[in-house]
Every structure is written in structure tokens, then in C-alpha cells.
mmCIF file with all atom_site columns, C-alpha atoms and ligand atoms in Angstrom:
data_model
loop_
_atom_site.group_PDB
_atom_site.id
_atom_site.type_symbol
_atom_site.label_atom_id
_atom_site.label_alt_id
_atom_site.label_comp_id
_atom_site.label_asym_id
_atom_site.label_entity_id
_atom_site.label_seq_id
_atom_site.pdbx_PDB_ins_code
_atom_site.Cartn_x
_atom_site.Cartn_y
_atom_site.Cartn_z
_atom_site.occupancy
_atom_site.B_iso_or_equiv
_atom_site.pdbx_formal_charge
_atom_site.auth_seq_id
_atom_site.auth_comp_id
_atom_site.auth_asym_id
_atom_site.auth_atom_id
_atom_site.pdbx_PDB_model_num
ATOM   1  C  CA  . MET A 1 1  ? -10.660 30.524  54.960  1.00 62.00 ? 1   MET A CA  1
ATOM   2  C  CA  . THR A 1 2  ? -12.612 29.143  52.068  1.00 68.00 ? 2   THR A CA  1
ATOM   3  C  CA  . ALA A 1 3  ? -12.607 25.417  51.494  1.00 69.00 ? 3   ALA A CA  1
ATOM   4  C  CA  . ILE A 1 4  ? -12.026 24.347  47.876  1.00 67.00 ? 4   ILE A CA  1
ATOM   5  C  CA  . PRO A 1 5  ? -14.000 21.272  46.901  1.00 69.00 ? 5   PRO A CA  1
ATOM   6  C  CA  . ALA A 1 6  ? -11.828 18.320  45.934  1.00 71.00 ? 6   ALA A CA  1
ATOM   7  C  CA  . ASP A 1 7  ? -13.604 17.789  42.607  1.00 75.00 ? 7   ASP A CA  1
ATOM   8  C  CA  . SER A 1 8  ? -13.267 21.395  41.370  1.00 80.00 ? 8   SER A CA  1
ATOM   9  C  CA  . SER A 1 9  ? -11.872 21.478  37.876  1.00 87.00 ? 9   SER A CA  1
ATOM   10 C  CA  . THR A 1 10 ? -11.265 23.995  35.136  1.00 89.00 ? 10  THR A CA  1
ATOM   11 C  CA  . PRO A 1 11 ? -13.022 23.309  31.838  1.00 88.00 ? 11  PRO A CA  1
ATOM   12 C  CA  . VAL A 1 12 ? -10.850 23.070  28.702  1.00 85.00 ? 12  VAL A CA  1
ATOM   13 C  CA  . VAL A 1 13 ? -11.741 25.895  26.397  1.00 87.00 ? 13  VAL A CA  1
ATOM   14 C  CA  . LEU A 1 14 ? -11.185 25.048  22.720  1.00 85.00 ? 14  LEU A CA  1
ATOM   15 C  CA  . PRO A 1 15 ? -12.280 27.642  20.090  1.00 91.00 ? 15  PRO A CA  1
ATOM   16 C  CA  . VAL A 1 16 ? -14.489 26.231  17.373  1.00 93.00 ? 16  VAL A CA  1
ATOM   17 C  CA  . SER A 1 17 ? -12.102 27.364  14.649  1.00 92.00 ? 17  SER A CA  1
ATOM   18 C  CA  . LYS A 1 18 ? -9.266  25.438  16.226  1.00 92.00 ? 18  LYS A CA  1
ATOM   19 C  CA  . ALA A 1 19 ? -11.421 22.373  16.813  1.00 92.00 ? 19  ALA A CA  1
ATOM   20 C  CA  . VAL A 1 20 ? -12.524 22.352  13.173  1.00 95.00 ? 20  VAL A CA  1
ATOM   21 C  CA  . LEU A 1 21 ? -8.899  22.437  12.047  1.00 95.00 ? 21  LEU A CA  1
ATOM   22 C  CA  . TRP A 1 22 ? -7.963  19.510  14.335  1.00 94.00 ? 22  TRP A CA  1
ATOM   23 C  CA  . LEU A 1 23 ? -11.023 17.487  13.287  1.00 96.00 ? 23  LEU A CA  1
ATOM   24 C  CA  . ALA A 1 24 ? -10.424 18.150  9.583   1.00 97.00 ? 24  ALA A CA  1
ATOM   25 C  CA  . GLY A 1 25 ? -6.727  17.309  9.820   1.00 97.00 ? 25  GLY A CA  1
ATOM   26 C  CA  . THR A 1 26 ? -7.378  14.148  11.745  1.00 98.00 ? 26  THR A CA  1
ATOM   27 C  CA  . THR A 1 27 ? -10.042 13.085  9.256   1.00 98.00 ? 27  THR A CA  1
ATOM   28 C  CA  . VAL A 1 28 ? -7.768  13.662  6.273   1.00 98.00 ? 28  VAL A CA  1
ATOM   29 C  CA  . LEU A 1 29 ? -4.888  11.723  7.875   1.00 97.00 ? 29  LEU A CA  1
ATOM   30 C  CA  . ALA A 1 30 ? -7.182  8.903   8.854   1.00 97.00 ? 30  ALA A CA  1
ATOM   31 C  CA  . LEU A 1 31 ? -8.593  8.621   5.351   1.00 95.00 ? 31  LEU A CA  1
ATOM   32 C  CA  . ILE A 1 32 ? -5.074  8.571   3.878   1.00 92.00 ? 32  ILE A CA  1
ATOM   33 C  CA  . LEU A 1 33 ? -4.118  5.817   6.308   1.00 91.00 ? 33  LEU A CA  1
ATOM   34 C  CA  . TYR A 1 34 ? -7.336  3.941   5.535   1.00 91.00 ? 34  TYR A CA  1
ATOM   35 C  CA  . TYR A 1 35 ? -6.691  4.165   1.818   1.00 89.00 ? 35  TYR A CA  1
ATOM   36 C  CA  . PHE A 1 36 ? -3.137  2.933   1.987   1.00 87.00 ? 36  PHE A CA  1
ATOM   37 C  CA  . ILE A 1 37 ? -3.958  0.031   4.338   1.00 88.00 ? 37  ILE A CA  1
ATOM   38 C  CA  . GLY A 1 38 ? -7.285  -1.047  2.967   1.00 87.00 ? 38  GLY A CA  1
ATOM   39 C  CA  . ILE A 1 39 ? -7.711  0.007   -0.672  1.00 85.00 ? 39  ILE A CA  1
ATOM   40 C  CA  . ASP A 1 40 ? -4.339  0.728   -2.375  1.00 83.00 ? 40  ASP A CA  1
ATOM   41 C  CA  . GLN A 1 41 ? -3.863  -2.336  -4.611  1.00 80.00 ? 41  GLN A CA  1
ATOM   42 C  CA  . GLY A 1 42 ? -3.591  -3.075  -8.269  1.00 75.00 ? 42  GLY A CA  1
ATOM   43 C  CA  . ALA A 1 43 ? -5.707  -0.792  -10.472 1.00 74.00 ? 43  ALA A CA  1
ATOM   44 C  CA  . THR A 1 44 ? -6.607  1.548   -7.562  1.00 71.00 ? 44  THR A CA  1
ATOM   45 C  CA  . SER A 1 45 ? -3.012  2.070   -6.577  1.00 79.00 ? 45  SER A CA  1
ATOM   46 C  CA  . VAL A 1 46 ? -1.765  5.664   -6.374  1.00 77.00 ? 46  VAL A CA  1
ATOM   47 C  CA  . PHE A 1 47 ? 1.711   4.663   -7.639  1.00 76.00 ? 47  PHE A CA  1
ATOM   48 C  CA  . GLY A 1 48 ? 0.597   2.673   -10.725 1.00 73.00 ? 48  GLY A CA  1
ATOM   49 C  CA  . ASN A 1 49 ? 1.595   -0.950  -10.681 1.00 73.00 ? 49  ASN A CA  1
ATOM   50 C  CA  . ASP A 1 50 ? 4.099   -0.484  -7.879  1.00 76.00 ? 50  ASP A CA  1
ATOM   51 C  CA  . MET A 1 51 ? 3.325   -2.933  -5.039  1.00 80.00 ? 51  MET A CA  1
ATOM   52 C  CA  . HIS A 1 52 ? 5.725   -1.470  -2.423  1.00 82.00 ? 52  HIS A CA  1
ATOM   53 C  CA  . VAL A 1 53 ? 2.994   0.302   -0.396  1.00 82.00 ? 53  VAL A CA  1
ATOM   54 C  CA  . HIS A 1 54 ? 0.741   -2.717  -0.552  1.00 84.00 ? 54  HIS A CA  1
ATOM   55 C  CA  . GLU A 1 55 ? 3.556   -5.117  0.530   1.00 86.00 ? 55  GLU A CA  1
ATOM   56 C  CA  . PHE A 1 56 ? 4.578   -2.758  3.342   1.00 88.00 ? 56  PHE A CA  1
ATOM   57 C  CA  . VAL A 1 57 ? 1.098   -2.736  4.908   1.00 88.00 ? 57  VAL A CA  1
ATOM   58 C  CA  . HIS A 1 58 ? 0.150   -6.284  3.864   1.00 90.00 ? 58  HIS A CA  1
ATOM   59 C  CA  . ASP A 1 59 ? 0.143   -7.855  7.304   1.00 91.00 ? 59  ASP A CA  1
ATOM   60 C  CA  . ALA A 1 60 ? -1.895  -4.970  8.769   1.00 90.00 ? 60  ALA A CA  1
ATOM   61 C  CA  . ARG A 1 61 ? -4.277  -5.417  5.860   1.00 90.00 ? 61  ARG A CA  1
ATOM   62 C  CA  . HIS A 1 62 ? -4.932  -9.094  6.725   1.00 92.00 ? 62  HIS A CA  1
ATOM   63 C  CA  . PHE A 1 63 ? -4.994  -8.379  10.449  1.00 93.00 ? 63  PHE A CA  1
ATOM   64 C  CA  . LEU A 1 64 ? -7.760  -5.769  10.002  1.00 91.00 ? 64  LEU A CA  1
ATOM   65 C  CA  . GLY A 1 65 ? -9.779  -8.025  7.665   1.00 92.00 ? 65  GLY A CA  1
ATOM   66 C  CA  . PHE A 1 66 ? -9.525  -6.083  4.433   1.00 89.00 ? 66  PHE A CA  1
ATOM   67 C  CA  . PRO A 1 67 ? -9.878  -8.256  1.317   1.00 86.00 ? 67  PRO A CA  1
ATOM   68 C  CA  . CYS A 1 68 ? -6.571  -8.946  -0.370  1.00 84.00 ? 68  CYS A CA  1
ATOM   69 C  CA  . HIS A 1 69 ? -5.964  -12.154 -2.310  1.00 77.00 ? 69  HIS A CA  1
HETATM 70 ZN ZN1 . ZN  B 2 .  ? -2.706  -10.585 1.234   1.00 68.15 ? 101 ZN  B ZN1 1
#
């Protein structure tokens, strides 16, 4: 009978192509979130002069220390 060490583990194998997709997707989503929370306001707003996105994330914007008003 062979004893199996208690700390034996199987490494997680993640192909590079799949890792690149996950990293790129996460980066794009993070940048979109960063833009809408921290930058989207006034002249830089994606939706023109509409303030709905800005007002929706307004508290998060202040909480995270982004300049606002
Ligand atoms: Zn504000």
C-alpha cells in the first residue's frame, strides 16, 4: 500500500490562449466600469449631455475619490 501525502495537489492547467481571452475580457470590462464610474461626465459623456449614468454611479464616484463637483 502506497501512502499519499496529505499535501498532494493537482496543478490547474490553463492554456495560454484561454488565459489571454480571460485577461483581455476582464481588462475590457474593468476599463468600461472605470470609465462609467470615474470619467463619464459632461463633455466626456458617451451619451451626450445625459446625466443618468453619472447620477446612477454618483455615490460610488464620491466613495472612490474621483473628482466630481
Ligand atoms: Zn458629486
